[in-house]
Coordinates of C-alpha atoms in Angstrom, one line a residue:
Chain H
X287 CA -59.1 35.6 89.8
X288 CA -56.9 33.9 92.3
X289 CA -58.2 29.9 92.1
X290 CA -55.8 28.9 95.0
X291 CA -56.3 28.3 98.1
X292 CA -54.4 28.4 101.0
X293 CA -51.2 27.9 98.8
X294 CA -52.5 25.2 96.7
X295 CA -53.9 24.4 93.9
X296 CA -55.7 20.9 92.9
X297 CA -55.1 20.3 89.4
X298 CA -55.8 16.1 89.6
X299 CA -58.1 15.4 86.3
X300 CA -57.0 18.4 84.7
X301 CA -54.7 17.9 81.7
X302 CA -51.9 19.3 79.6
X303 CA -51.5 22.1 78.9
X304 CA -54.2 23.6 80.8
X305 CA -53.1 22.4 84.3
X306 CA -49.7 24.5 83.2
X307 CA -51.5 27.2 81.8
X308 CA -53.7 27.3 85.4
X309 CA -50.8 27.1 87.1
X310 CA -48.5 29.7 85.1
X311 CA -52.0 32.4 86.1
X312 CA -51.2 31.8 90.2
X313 CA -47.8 32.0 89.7
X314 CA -48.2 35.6 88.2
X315 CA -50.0 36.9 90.2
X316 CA -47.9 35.7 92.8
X317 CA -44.4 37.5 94.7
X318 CA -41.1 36.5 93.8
X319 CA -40.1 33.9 96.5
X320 CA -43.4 33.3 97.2
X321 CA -44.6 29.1 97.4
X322 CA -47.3 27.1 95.4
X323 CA -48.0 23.8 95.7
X324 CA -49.8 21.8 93.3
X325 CA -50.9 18.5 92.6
X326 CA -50.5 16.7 89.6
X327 CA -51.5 13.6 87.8
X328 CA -49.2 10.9 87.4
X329 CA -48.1 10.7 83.3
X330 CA -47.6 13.1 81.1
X331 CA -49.2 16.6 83.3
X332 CA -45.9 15.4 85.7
X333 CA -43.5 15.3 83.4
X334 CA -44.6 18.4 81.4
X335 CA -45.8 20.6 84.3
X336 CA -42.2 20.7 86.2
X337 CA -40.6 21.5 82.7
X338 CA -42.7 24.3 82.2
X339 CA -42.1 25.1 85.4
X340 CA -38.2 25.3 84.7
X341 CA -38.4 27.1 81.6
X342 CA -40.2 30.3 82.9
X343 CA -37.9 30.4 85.9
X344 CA -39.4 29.0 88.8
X345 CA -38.2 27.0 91.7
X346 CA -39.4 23.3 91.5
X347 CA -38.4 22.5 95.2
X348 CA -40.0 19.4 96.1
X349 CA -42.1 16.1 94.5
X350 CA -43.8 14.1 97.0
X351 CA -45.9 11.2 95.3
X352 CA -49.5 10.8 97.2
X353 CA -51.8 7.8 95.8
X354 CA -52.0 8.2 92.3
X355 CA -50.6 11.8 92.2
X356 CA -48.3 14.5 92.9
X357 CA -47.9 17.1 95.1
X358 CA -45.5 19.6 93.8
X359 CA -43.8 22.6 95.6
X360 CA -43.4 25.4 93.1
X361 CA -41.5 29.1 94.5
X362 CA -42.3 32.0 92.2
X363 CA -38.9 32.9 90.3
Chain A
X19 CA -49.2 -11.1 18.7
X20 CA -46.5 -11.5 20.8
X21 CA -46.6 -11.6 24.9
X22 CA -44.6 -8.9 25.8
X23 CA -42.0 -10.7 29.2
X24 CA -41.4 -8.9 32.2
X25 CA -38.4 -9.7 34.7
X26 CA -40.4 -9.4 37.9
X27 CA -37.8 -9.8 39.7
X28 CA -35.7 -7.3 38.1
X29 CA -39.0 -4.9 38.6
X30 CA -38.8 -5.8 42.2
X31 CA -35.3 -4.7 42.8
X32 CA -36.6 -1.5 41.2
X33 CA -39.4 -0.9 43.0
X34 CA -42.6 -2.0 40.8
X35 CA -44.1 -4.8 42.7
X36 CA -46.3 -7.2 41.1
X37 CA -50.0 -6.9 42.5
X38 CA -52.1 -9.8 42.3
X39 CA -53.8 -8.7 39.2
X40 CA -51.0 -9.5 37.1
X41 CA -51.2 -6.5 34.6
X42 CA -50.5 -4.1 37.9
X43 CA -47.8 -3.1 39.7
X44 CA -47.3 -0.7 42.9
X45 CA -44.9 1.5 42.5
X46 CA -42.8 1.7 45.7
X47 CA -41.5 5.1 46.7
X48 CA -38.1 5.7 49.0
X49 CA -39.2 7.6 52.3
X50 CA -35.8 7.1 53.8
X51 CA -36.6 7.6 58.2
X52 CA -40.2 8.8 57.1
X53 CA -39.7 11.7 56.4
X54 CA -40.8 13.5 52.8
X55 CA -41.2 17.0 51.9
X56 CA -44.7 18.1 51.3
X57 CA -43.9 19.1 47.7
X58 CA -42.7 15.3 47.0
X59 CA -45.5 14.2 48.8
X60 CA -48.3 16.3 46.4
X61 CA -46.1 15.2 43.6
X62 CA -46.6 11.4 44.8
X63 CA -50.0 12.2 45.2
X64 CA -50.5 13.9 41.5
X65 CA -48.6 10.7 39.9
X66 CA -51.1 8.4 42.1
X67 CA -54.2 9.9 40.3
X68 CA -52.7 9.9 37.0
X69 CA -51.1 6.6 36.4
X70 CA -53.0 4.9 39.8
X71 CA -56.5 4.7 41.0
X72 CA -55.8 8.2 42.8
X73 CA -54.9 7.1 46.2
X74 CA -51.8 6.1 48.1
X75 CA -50.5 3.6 50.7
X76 CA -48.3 3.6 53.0
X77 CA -46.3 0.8 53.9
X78 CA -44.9 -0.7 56.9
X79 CA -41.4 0.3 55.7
X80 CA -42.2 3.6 55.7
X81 CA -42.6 3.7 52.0
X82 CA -45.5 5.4 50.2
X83 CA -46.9 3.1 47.0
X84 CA -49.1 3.9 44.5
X85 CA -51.0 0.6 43.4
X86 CA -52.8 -0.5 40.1
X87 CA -49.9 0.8 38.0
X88 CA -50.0 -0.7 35.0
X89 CA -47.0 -2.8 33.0
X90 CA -47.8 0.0 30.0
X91 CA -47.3 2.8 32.0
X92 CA -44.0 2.0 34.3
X93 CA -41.7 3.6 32.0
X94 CA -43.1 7.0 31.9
X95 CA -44.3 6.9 35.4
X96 CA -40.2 6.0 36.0
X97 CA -39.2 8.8 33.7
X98 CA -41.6 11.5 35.7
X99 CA -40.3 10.4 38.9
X100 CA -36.4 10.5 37.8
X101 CA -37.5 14.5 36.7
X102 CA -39.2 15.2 39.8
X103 CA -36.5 13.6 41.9
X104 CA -38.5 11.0 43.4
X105 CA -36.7 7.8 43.9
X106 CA -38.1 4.5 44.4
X107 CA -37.5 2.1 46.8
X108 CA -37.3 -2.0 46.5
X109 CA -38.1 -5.0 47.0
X110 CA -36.4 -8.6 47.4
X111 CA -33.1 -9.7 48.9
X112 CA -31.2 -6.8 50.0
X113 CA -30.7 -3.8 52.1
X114 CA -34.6 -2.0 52.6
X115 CA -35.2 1.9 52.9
X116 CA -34.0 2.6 56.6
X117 CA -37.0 3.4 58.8
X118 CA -36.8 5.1 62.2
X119 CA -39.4 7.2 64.4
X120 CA -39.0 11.2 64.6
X121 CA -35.8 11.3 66.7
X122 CA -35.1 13.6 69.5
X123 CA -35.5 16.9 67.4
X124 CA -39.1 16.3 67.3
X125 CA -39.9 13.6 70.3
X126 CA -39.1 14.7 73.8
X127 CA -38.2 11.0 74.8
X128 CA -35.7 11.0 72.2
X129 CA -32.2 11.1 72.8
X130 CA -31.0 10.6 69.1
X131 CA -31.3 11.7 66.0
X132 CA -32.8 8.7 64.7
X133 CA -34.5 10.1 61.5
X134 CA -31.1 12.6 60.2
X135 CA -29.0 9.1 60.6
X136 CA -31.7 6.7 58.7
X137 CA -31.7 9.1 56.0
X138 CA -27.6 9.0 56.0
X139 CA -27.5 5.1 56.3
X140 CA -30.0 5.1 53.7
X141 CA -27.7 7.2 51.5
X142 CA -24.9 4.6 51.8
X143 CA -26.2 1.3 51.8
X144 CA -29.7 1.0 50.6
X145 CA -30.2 -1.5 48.0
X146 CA -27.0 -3.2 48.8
X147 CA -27.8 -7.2 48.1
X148 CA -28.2 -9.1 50.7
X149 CA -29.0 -13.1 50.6
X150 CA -32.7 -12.4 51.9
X151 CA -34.4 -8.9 52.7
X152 CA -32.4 -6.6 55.3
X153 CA -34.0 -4.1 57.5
X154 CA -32.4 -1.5 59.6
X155 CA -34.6 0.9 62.1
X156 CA -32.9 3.6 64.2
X157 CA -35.3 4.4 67.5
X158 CA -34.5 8.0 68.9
X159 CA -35.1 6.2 72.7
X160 CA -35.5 2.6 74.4
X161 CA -39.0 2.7 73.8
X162 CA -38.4 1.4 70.6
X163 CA -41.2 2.8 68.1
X164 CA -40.2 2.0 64.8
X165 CA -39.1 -2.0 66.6
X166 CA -35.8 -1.9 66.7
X167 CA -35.8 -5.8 68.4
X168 CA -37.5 -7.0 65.0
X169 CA -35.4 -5.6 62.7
X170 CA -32.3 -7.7 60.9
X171 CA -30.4 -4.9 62.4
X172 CA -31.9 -2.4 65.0
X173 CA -30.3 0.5 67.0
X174 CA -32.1 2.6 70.2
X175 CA -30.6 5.7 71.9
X176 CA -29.2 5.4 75.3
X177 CA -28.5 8.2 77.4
X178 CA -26.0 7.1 80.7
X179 CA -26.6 9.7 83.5
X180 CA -24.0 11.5 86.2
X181 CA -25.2 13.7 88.9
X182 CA -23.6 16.6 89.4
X183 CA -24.7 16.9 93.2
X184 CA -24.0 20.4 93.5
X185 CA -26.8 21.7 91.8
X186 CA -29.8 18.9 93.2
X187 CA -31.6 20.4 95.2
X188 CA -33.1 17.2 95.9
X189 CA -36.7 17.9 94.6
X190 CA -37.1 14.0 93.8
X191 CA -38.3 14.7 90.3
X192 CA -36.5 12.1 88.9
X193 CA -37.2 9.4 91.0
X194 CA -40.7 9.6 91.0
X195 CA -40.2 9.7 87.1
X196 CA -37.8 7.2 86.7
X197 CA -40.4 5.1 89.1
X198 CA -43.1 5.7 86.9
X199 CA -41.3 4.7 83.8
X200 CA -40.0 1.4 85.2
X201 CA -36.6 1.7 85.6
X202 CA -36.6 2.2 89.5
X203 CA -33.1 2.7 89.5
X204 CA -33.4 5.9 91.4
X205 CA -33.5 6.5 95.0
X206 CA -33.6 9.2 97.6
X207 CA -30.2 9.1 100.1
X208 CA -32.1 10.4 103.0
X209 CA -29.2 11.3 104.9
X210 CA -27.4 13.0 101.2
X211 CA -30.8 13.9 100.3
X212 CA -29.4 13.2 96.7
X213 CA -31.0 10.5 94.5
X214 CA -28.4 7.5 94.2
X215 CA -28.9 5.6 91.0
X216 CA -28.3 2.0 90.5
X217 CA -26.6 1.2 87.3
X218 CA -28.1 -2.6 87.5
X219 CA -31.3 -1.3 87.3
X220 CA -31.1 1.5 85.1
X221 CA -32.3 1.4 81.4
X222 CA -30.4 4.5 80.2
X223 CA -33.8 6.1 79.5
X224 CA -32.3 9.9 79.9
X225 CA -35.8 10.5 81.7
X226 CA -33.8 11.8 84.9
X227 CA -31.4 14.4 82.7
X228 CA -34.9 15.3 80.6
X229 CA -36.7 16.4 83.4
X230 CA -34.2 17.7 86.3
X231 CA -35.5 21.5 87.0
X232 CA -32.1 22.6 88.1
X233 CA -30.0 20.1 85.7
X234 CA -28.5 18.3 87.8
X235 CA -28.5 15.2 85.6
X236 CA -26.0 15.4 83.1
X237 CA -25.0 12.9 80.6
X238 CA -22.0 11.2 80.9
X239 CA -22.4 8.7 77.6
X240 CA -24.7 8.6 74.9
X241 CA -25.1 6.5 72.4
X242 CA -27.0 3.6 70.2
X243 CA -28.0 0.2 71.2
X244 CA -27.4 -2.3 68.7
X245 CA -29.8 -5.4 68.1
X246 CA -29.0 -7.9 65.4
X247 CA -30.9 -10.8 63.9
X248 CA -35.1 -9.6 64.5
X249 CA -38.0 -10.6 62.2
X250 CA -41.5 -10.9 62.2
X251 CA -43.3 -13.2 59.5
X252 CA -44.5 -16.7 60.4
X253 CA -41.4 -17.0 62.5
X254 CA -40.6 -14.0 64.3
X255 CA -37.6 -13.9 66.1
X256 CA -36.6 -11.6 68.5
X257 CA -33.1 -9.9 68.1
X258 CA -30.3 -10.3 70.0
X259 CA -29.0 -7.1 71.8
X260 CA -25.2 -7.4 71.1
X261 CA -24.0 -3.9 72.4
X262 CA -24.3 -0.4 73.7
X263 CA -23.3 2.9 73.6
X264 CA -21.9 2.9 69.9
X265 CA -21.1 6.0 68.3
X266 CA -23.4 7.0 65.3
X267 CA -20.4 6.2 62.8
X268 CA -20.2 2.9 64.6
X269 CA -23.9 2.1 63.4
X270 CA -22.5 2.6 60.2
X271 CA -19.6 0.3 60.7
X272 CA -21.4 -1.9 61.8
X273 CA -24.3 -2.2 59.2
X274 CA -21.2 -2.9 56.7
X275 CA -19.8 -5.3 58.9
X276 CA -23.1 -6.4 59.6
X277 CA -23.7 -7.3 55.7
X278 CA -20.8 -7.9 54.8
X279 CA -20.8 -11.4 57.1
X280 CA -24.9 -11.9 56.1
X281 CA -23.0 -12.0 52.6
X282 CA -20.1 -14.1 53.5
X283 CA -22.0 -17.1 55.7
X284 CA -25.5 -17.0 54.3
X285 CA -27.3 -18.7 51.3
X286 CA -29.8 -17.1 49.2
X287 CA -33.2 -16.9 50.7
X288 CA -32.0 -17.2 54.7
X289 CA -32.3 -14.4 57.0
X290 CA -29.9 -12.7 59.0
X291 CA -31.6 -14.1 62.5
X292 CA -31.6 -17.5 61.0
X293 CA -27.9 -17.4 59.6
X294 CA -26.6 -16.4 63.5
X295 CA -29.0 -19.1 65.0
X296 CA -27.3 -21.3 62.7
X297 CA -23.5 -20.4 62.7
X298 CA -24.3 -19.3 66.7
X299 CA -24.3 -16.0 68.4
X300 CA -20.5 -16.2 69.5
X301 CA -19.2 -16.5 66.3
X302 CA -21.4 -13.4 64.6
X303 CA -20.0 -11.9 67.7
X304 CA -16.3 -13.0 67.5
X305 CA -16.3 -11.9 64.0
X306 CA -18.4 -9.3 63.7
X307 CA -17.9 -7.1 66.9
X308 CA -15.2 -8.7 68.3
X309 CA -14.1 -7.2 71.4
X310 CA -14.1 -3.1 69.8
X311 CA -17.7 -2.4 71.0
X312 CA -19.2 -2.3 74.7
X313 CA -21.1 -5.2 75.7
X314 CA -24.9 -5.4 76.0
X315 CA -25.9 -5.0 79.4
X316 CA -27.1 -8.7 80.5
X317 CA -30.7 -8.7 81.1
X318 CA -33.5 -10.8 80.6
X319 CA -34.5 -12.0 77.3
X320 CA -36.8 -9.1 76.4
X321 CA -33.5 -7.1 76.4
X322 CA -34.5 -3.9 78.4
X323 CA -35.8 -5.6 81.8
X324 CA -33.6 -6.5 84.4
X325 CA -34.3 -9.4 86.6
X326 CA -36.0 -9.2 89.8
X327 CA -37.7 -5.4 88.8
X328 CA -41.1 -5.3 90.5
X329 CA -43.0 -2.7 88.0
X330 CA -44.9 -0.1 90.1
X331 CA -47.4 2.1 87.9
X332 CA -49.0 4.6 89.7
X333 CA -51.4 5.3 86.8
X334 CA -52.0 2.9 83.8
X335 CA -50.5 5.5 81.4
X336 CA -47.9 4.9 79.5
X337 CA -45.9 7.0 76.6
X338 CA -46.5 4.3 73.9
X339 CA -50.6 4.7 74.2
X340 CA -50.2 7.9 73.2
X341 CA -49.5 6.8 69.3

């Protein structure tokens, strides 16, 4: 089951920890070096997301705030 | 027959409160930074349907009670709680049990260990007298949980971050975060690519060192902020914040200092906020900090808002709905 598309994956009204645990599925599935980008609510799934994101051992390489949310640049570690 | 007296207020300093039905009284329990092992706690619980009406309050203090004790039965409630180990807390004019919030062990916002040092305050100076009622709170983080400002004598962790710039990769985590959180004292250097943070602005949150993905944050001070002089009741008053960064042995020096002048300048029944309103702020400060401890940053009134600070909220969250 790959739930991304084209790179990304829209995780706006979805909420801890199940937007990390969607996330953490594409990222497995994907190759080292490889790029995600997903987008995050403002709160709490942006300040847990990126810290999951660190503790497993990927790449948090960019934040760009959009609206009311968060588009986040993962690569696969 | 002869009416048996009763010294409430020695009772009080012991812990039995009088209820309104005279012939009870709740027995106050000592929850030192609120936290109890669940043993105690089934003990407290047992004692509450033996000698109470089998249930249990817990107070703003952080206490547990158990109400409708009655005068008859205080002594061998006291003499079960002595075996068990339980120890009461008080009541009246002196130092309370120390309260504080869970403390970075347990809270990811916080940045001390507010609960390990309310229990070591509590060990040294609860119960010490005090012309009115004393209350100290420790707050792991500057949001301030267990009300730090409304406290005789309140302390809040503060976390003052350095970059290391070698290892940013400038993702911009921490300045949407620190945005978000209303500090907005970060910002992107577009030609460094490095966030640049303004120390004017900056409320020592630690937000920035918590969440940098490649730890790039690091801390360069940590410490307590120290507020003196809050209350609620009918006349709240909000504390002064009188200095930062203090060592956690320098919240205990200054709790001593702190009561030893309460002691020294204050009648009976006036409290700490109203003995400094009195005497003035610059002489509690002369004498009681002097010129040992850093300064309080000077913000506005409500001590952790600097001037001027337009408050963008991207979403109406905020940590403290969460409780």
């Amino acid at each position: 089951m790959d739930e991304k598309q084209n790179g990304l994956l829209d995780l706006r009204g979805v909420s801890c920890p199940m937007n990390w645990v969607r996330t953490k599925m594409v990222l497995e599935d994907m190759e080292i070096g490889e790029k995600l980008e997903v987008w995050l609510d403002d709160g709490e799934p942006i300040r847990n997301v990126p810290r999951s994101i660190k503790d497993e051992g990927h790449k948090l390489l960019k934040v760009s705030p959009v609206e009311d949310y968060f588009r986040v640049v993962i690569e696969r570690g | 027959m002869r009416k048996k007296t009763v010294d409430v207020r020695a009772l009080k300093a012991s812990g039995f409160i009088r209820q309104t039905e005279n012939e009870y009284f709740v027995c106050r329990l000592r929850v030192p930074g609120g936290n109890i092992v669940t043993e105690k706690m089934v003990q407290a619980a047992e004692l509450a349907k033996k000698y109470g009406r089998g249930y249990c309050h817990f107070t703003f203090q952080q206490s547990i009670e158990i109400p409708y004790v009655k005068l008859d039965d205080m002594d061998a409630l006291k003499a079960e709680l002595d075996g068990l180990g339980l120890r009461m807390a008080n009541c009246g004019p002196r130092v309370r049990a120390i309260t504080a919030c869970q403390g970075c062990k347990v809270n990811p916002y916080g940045r001390v260990d507010a609960p390990g040092l309310a229990a070591a305050a509590d060990e040294k100076y609860f119960g010490l007298d005090t012309p009115a009622k004393f209350k100290i709170a420790y707050s792991g983080c500057n949001i301030g949980c267990p009300n730090p400002q409304e406290n005789d004598l309140g302390f809040h962790g503060m976390v003052e971050p350095e970059l290391a710039p070698e290892l940013c990769n400038g993702c911009t985590l921490c300045v949407q975060l620190c945005k978000s959180r209303g500090g907005e004292s970060l910002v992107m250097n577009k030609e460094t690519n490095l966030p640049e943070r303004d120390d004017k602005r900056c409320t020592y949150c630690g937000e920035c060192i918590y969440c940098c993905p490649t730890n790039a944050w690091v801390v360069k001070r940590i410490g307590h902020a120290v507020y003196v002089g809050g209350k609620h009741g009918r006349f709240p008053r909000w504390a002064n914040r009188v200095a930062d960064f203090v060592s956690d042995e320098e919240t205990f020096e200054l709790i001593e200092k702190c009561v030893a002048w309460y002691n020294q300048n204050s009648k009976r029944g006036e409290r700490f906020g109203t003995a400094i309103d009195r005497l003035g702020l610059k002489k509690f400060k002369q004498e009681v900090l002097g010129d040992k401890y850093t300064a309080a940053k000077e913000w506005d009134v409500h001590g952790d808002r600097p001037k001027g600070v337009h408050y963008r909220v991207l979403h109406s969250w905020d940590p403290e709905d969460d409780e």
